[in-house]
Amino acid sequence: MTEATLTMEDGPQMTGEIVDAGGDYIRMRCTTEMSQDQLGQYSEGQIDIDGKSERVLLESAMPTPDDEEVFELTMRRMAPSA
C-alpha cells in the first residue's frame, strides 16, 4: 500500500496508507488518538502521496470495527483554482 501524509487546515497531521485513490475520492487508513467528533471539526486539508500534493475535503472519518484508534478517512479531491 502507498503511504500518505494528510495535513488538515489549522489542524493535525496524520500519516497512513492509501486504501483507494480513484476518480474524485481518496480513502486513507490512519491511526490517531483523536475521536470521530474531533476529526469532524476539520474539513479541508492537503494530502501528499508519492511526492504529489493535492487539496482535499474531508467527507467522513469512520473508526474501523477492530480498533477505535484506526480511522478510514474519505476525502474528495478539490479542483485546482482557475
Coordinates of N, CA and C in Angstrom, one line a residue:
M1 N 0.8 -1.2 0.0 CA 0.0 0.0 0.0 C 0.9 1.2 0.0
T2 N 0.3 2.3 -0.5 CA 1.0 3.6 -0.6 C 0.9 4.4 0.6
E3 N 2.0 4.9 1.1 CA 2.0 5.8 2.3 C 1.6 7.2 1.9
A4 N 0.9 7.9 2.8 CA 0.5 9.3 2.5 C 0.5 10.1 3.8
T5 N 0.6 11.4 3.7 CA 0.5 12.3 4.8 C -0.6 13.3 4.5
L6 N -1.5 13.4 5.5 CA -2.6 14.4 5.4 C -2.4 15.4 6.4
T7 N -2.4 16.7 6.0 CA -2.3 17.8 6.9 C -3.6 18.6 6.8
M8 N -4.4 18.6 7.9 CA -5.6 19.3 8.0 C -5.4 20.8 8.2
E9 N -6.2 21.6 7.5 CA -6.0 23.1 7.7 C -6.3 23.5 9.1
D10 N -5.4 24.2 9.7 CA -5.4 24.6 11.2 C -5.6 23.4 12.1
G11 N -5.1 22.2 11.7 CA -5.3 21.0 12.5 C -4.1 20.1 12.4
P12 N -4.4 18.8 12.7 CA -3.3 17.8 12.9 C -2.8 17.3 11.5
Q13 N -1.6 16.7 11.6 CA -1.0 16.0 10.5 C -1.1 14.5 10.8
M14 N -1.6 13.7 9.8 CA -1.7 12.3 10.0 C -1.0 11.5 8.9
T15 N -0.4 10.4 9.2 CA 0.2 9.6 8.2 C -0.5 8.2 8.2
G16 N -0.6 7.7 7.0 CA -1.3 6.4 6.9 C -1.1 5.8 5.5
E17 N -2.0 4.8 5.2 CA -1.9 4.1 4.0 C -3.1 4.4 3.1
I18 N -2.9 4.6 1.8 CA -4.0 4.8 0.9 C -4.7 3.5 0.7
V19 N -6.0 3.4 0.8 CA -6.8 2.2 0.6 C -7.3 2.3 -0.8
D20 N -7.7 3.4 -1.3 CA -8.2 3.6 -2.7 C -8.0 5.0 -3.1
A21 N -7.6 5.2 -4.3 CA -7.4 6.6 -4.8 C -7.8 6.7 -6.3
G22 N -9.1 6.6 -6.5 CA -9.6 6.7 -7.9 C -10.6 7.8 -8.1
G23 N -10.7 8.3 -9.2 CA -11.7 9.4 -9.5 C -11.5 10.6 -8.6
D24 N -12.6 11.0 -8.1 CA -12.6 12.2 -7.2 C -12.3 11.9 -5.8
Y25 N -12.2 10.7 -5.4 CA -12.1 10.3 -4.0 C -10.8 9.7 -3.7
I26 N -10.4 9.9 -2.4 CA -9.2 9.2 -1.8 C -9.6 8.6 -0.5
R27 N -9.3 7.4 -0.3 CA -9.6 6.7 1.0 C -8.2 6.4 1.7
M28 N -8.1 6.8 2.9 CA -6.8 6.6 3.6 C -7.1 6.0 5.0
R29 N -6.3 5.0 5.4 CA -6.5 4.5 6.8 C -5.3 5.0 7.6
C30 N -5.6 5.5 8.8 CA -4.6 6.1 9.7 C -4.9 5.8 11.1
T31 N -3.9 5.9 12.0 CA -4.1 5.8 13.4 C -4.0 7.2 14.0
T32 N -4.9 7.5 14.9 CA -4.9 8.8 15.6 C -5.5 8.6 17.0
E33 N -5.2 9.5 17.9 CA -5.8 9.5 19.2 C -7.0 10.4 19.3
M34 N -7.3 11.0 18.2 CA -8.5 11.9 18.1 C -9.7 11.1 18.0
S35 N -10.8 11.6 18.5 CA -12.1 11.0 18.4 C -12.8 11.3 17.0
Q36 N -13.8 10.6 16.7 CA -14.5 10.9 15.4 C -15.1 12.3 15.4
D37 N -15.6 12.8 16.6 CA -16.1 14.1 16.7 C -15.0 15.2 16.5
Q38 N -13.8 14.9 17.1 CA -12.7 15.8 16.9 C -12.2 15.9 15.4
L39 N -12.2 14.8 14.8 CA -11.8 14.8 13.4 C -12.8 15.5 12.5
G40 N -14.1 15.4 12.9 CA -15.2 16.0 12.2 C -15.1 17.5 12.2
Q41 N -14.3 18.1 13.1 CA -14.2 19.6 13.1 C -13.4 20.1 12.0
Y42 N -12.6 19.3 11.2 CA -11.8 19.7 10.1 C -12.4 19.3 8.8
S43 N -12.3 20.2 7.9 CA -13.0 19.9 6.6 C -12.0 19.9 5.4
E44 N -11.0 20.8 5.5 CA -10.1 20.9 4.3 C -8.7 20.6 4.8
G45 N -7.9 20.1 3.8 CA -6.5 19.8 4.1 C -5.7 19.6 2.8
Q46 N -4.5 19.1 3.0 CA -3.6 18.8 1.9 C -3.1 17.4 2.1
I47 N -3.1 16.6 1.0 CA -2.6 15.2 1.2 C -1.4 15.1 0.2
D48 N -0.3 14.5 0.7 CA 0.9 14.2 0.0 C 1.0 12.7 -0.3
I49 N 0.9 12.3 -1.6 CA 1.0 10.9 -2.0 C 2.2 10.8 -3.0
D50 N 3.2 10.1 -2.6 CA 4.3 9.9 -3.5 C 4.9 11.2 -4.1
G51 N 5.0 12.2 -3.2 CA 5.6 13.5 -3.5 C 4.7 14.4 -4.3
K52 N 3.4 14.0 -4.5 CA 2.5 14.8 -5.2 C 1.4 15.4 -4.2
S53 N 1.2 16.7 -4.1 CA 0.3 17.3 -3.2 C -1.0 17.6 -3.8
E54 N -2.1 17.4 -3.1 CA -3.4 17.7 -3.6 C -4.3 18.3 -2.4
R55 N -5.1 19.3 -2.8 CA -6.1 19.8 -1.8 C -7.3 18.9 -1.7
V56 N -7.8 18.6 -0.5 CA -8.9 17.7 -0.3 C -9.9 18.2 0.7
L57 N -11.1 17.7 0.6 CA -12.2 18.0 1.5 C -12.4 16.7 2.3
L58 N -12.4 16.7 3.6 CA -12.7 15.5 4.4 C -14.2 15.2 4.3
E59 N -14.6 14.1 3.7 CA -16.0 13.7 3.6 C -16.5 13.0 4.9
S60 N -15.6 12.0 5.3 CA -16.0 11.2 6.5 C -14.8 10.7 7.2
A61 N -14.9 10.4 8.5 CA -13.9 9.8 9.3 C -14.6 8.7 10.1
M62 N -14.4 7.4 9.7 CA -15.1 6.3 10.4 C -14.1 5.4 11.1
P63 N -14.3 5.1 12.4 CA -13.4 4.2 13.1 C -13.6 2.8 12.5
T64 N -12.5 2.0 12.4 CA -12.6 0.6 12.0 C -13.2 -0.2 13.1
P65 N -13.9 -1.3 12.7 CA -14.5 -2.1 13.7 C -13.5 -2.8 14.7
D66 N -12.3 -3.1 14.2 CA -11.4 -3.8 15.1 C -10.5 -3.0 15.9
D67 N -10.4 -1.6 15.7 CA -9.6 -0.8 16.5 C -10.1 0.7 16.5
E68 N -10.5 1.2 17.6 CA -11.1 2.5 17.7 C -10.1 3.7 17.4
E69 N -8.8 3.4 17.4 CA -7.8 4.4 17.1 C -7.4 4.4 15.6
V70 N -7.9 3.4 14.8 CA -7.7 3.4 13.4 C -8.9 3.9 12.7
F71 N -8.7 4.9 11.9 CA -9.8 5.5 11.1 C -9.6 5.3 9.6
E72 N -10.8 5.2 8.9 CA -10.7 5.3 7.5 C -11.3 6.6 7.1
L73 N -10.5 7.4 6.5 CA -10.9 8.8 6.1 C -11.2 8.7 4.6
T74 N -12.3 9.4 4.3 CA -12.7 9.5 2.9 C -12.7 11.0 2.5
M75 N -11.9 11.3 1.5 CA -11.7 12.7 1.1 C -12.1 12.8 -0.4
R76 N -12.5 14.0 -0.7 CA -12.8 14.4 -2.1 C -11.7 15.4 -2.6
R77 N -11.2 15.1 -3.8 CA -10.2 16.0 -4.4 C -10.9 17.3 -4.7
M78 N -10.2 18.4 -4.4 CA -10.7 19.7 -4.8 C -10.1 20.1 -6.2
A79 N -10.9 20.7 -7.0 CA -10.5 21.1 -8.3 C -9.5 22.3 -8.1
P80 N -8.4 22.3 -8.9 CA -7.5 23.4 -8.8 C -8.2 24.8 -9.1
S81 N -7.7 25.8 -8.4 CA -8.3 27.1 -8.6 C -8.0 27.6 -10.0
A82 N -8.9 28.2 -10.6 CA -8.7 28.7 -12.0 C -8.1 30.1 -12.0

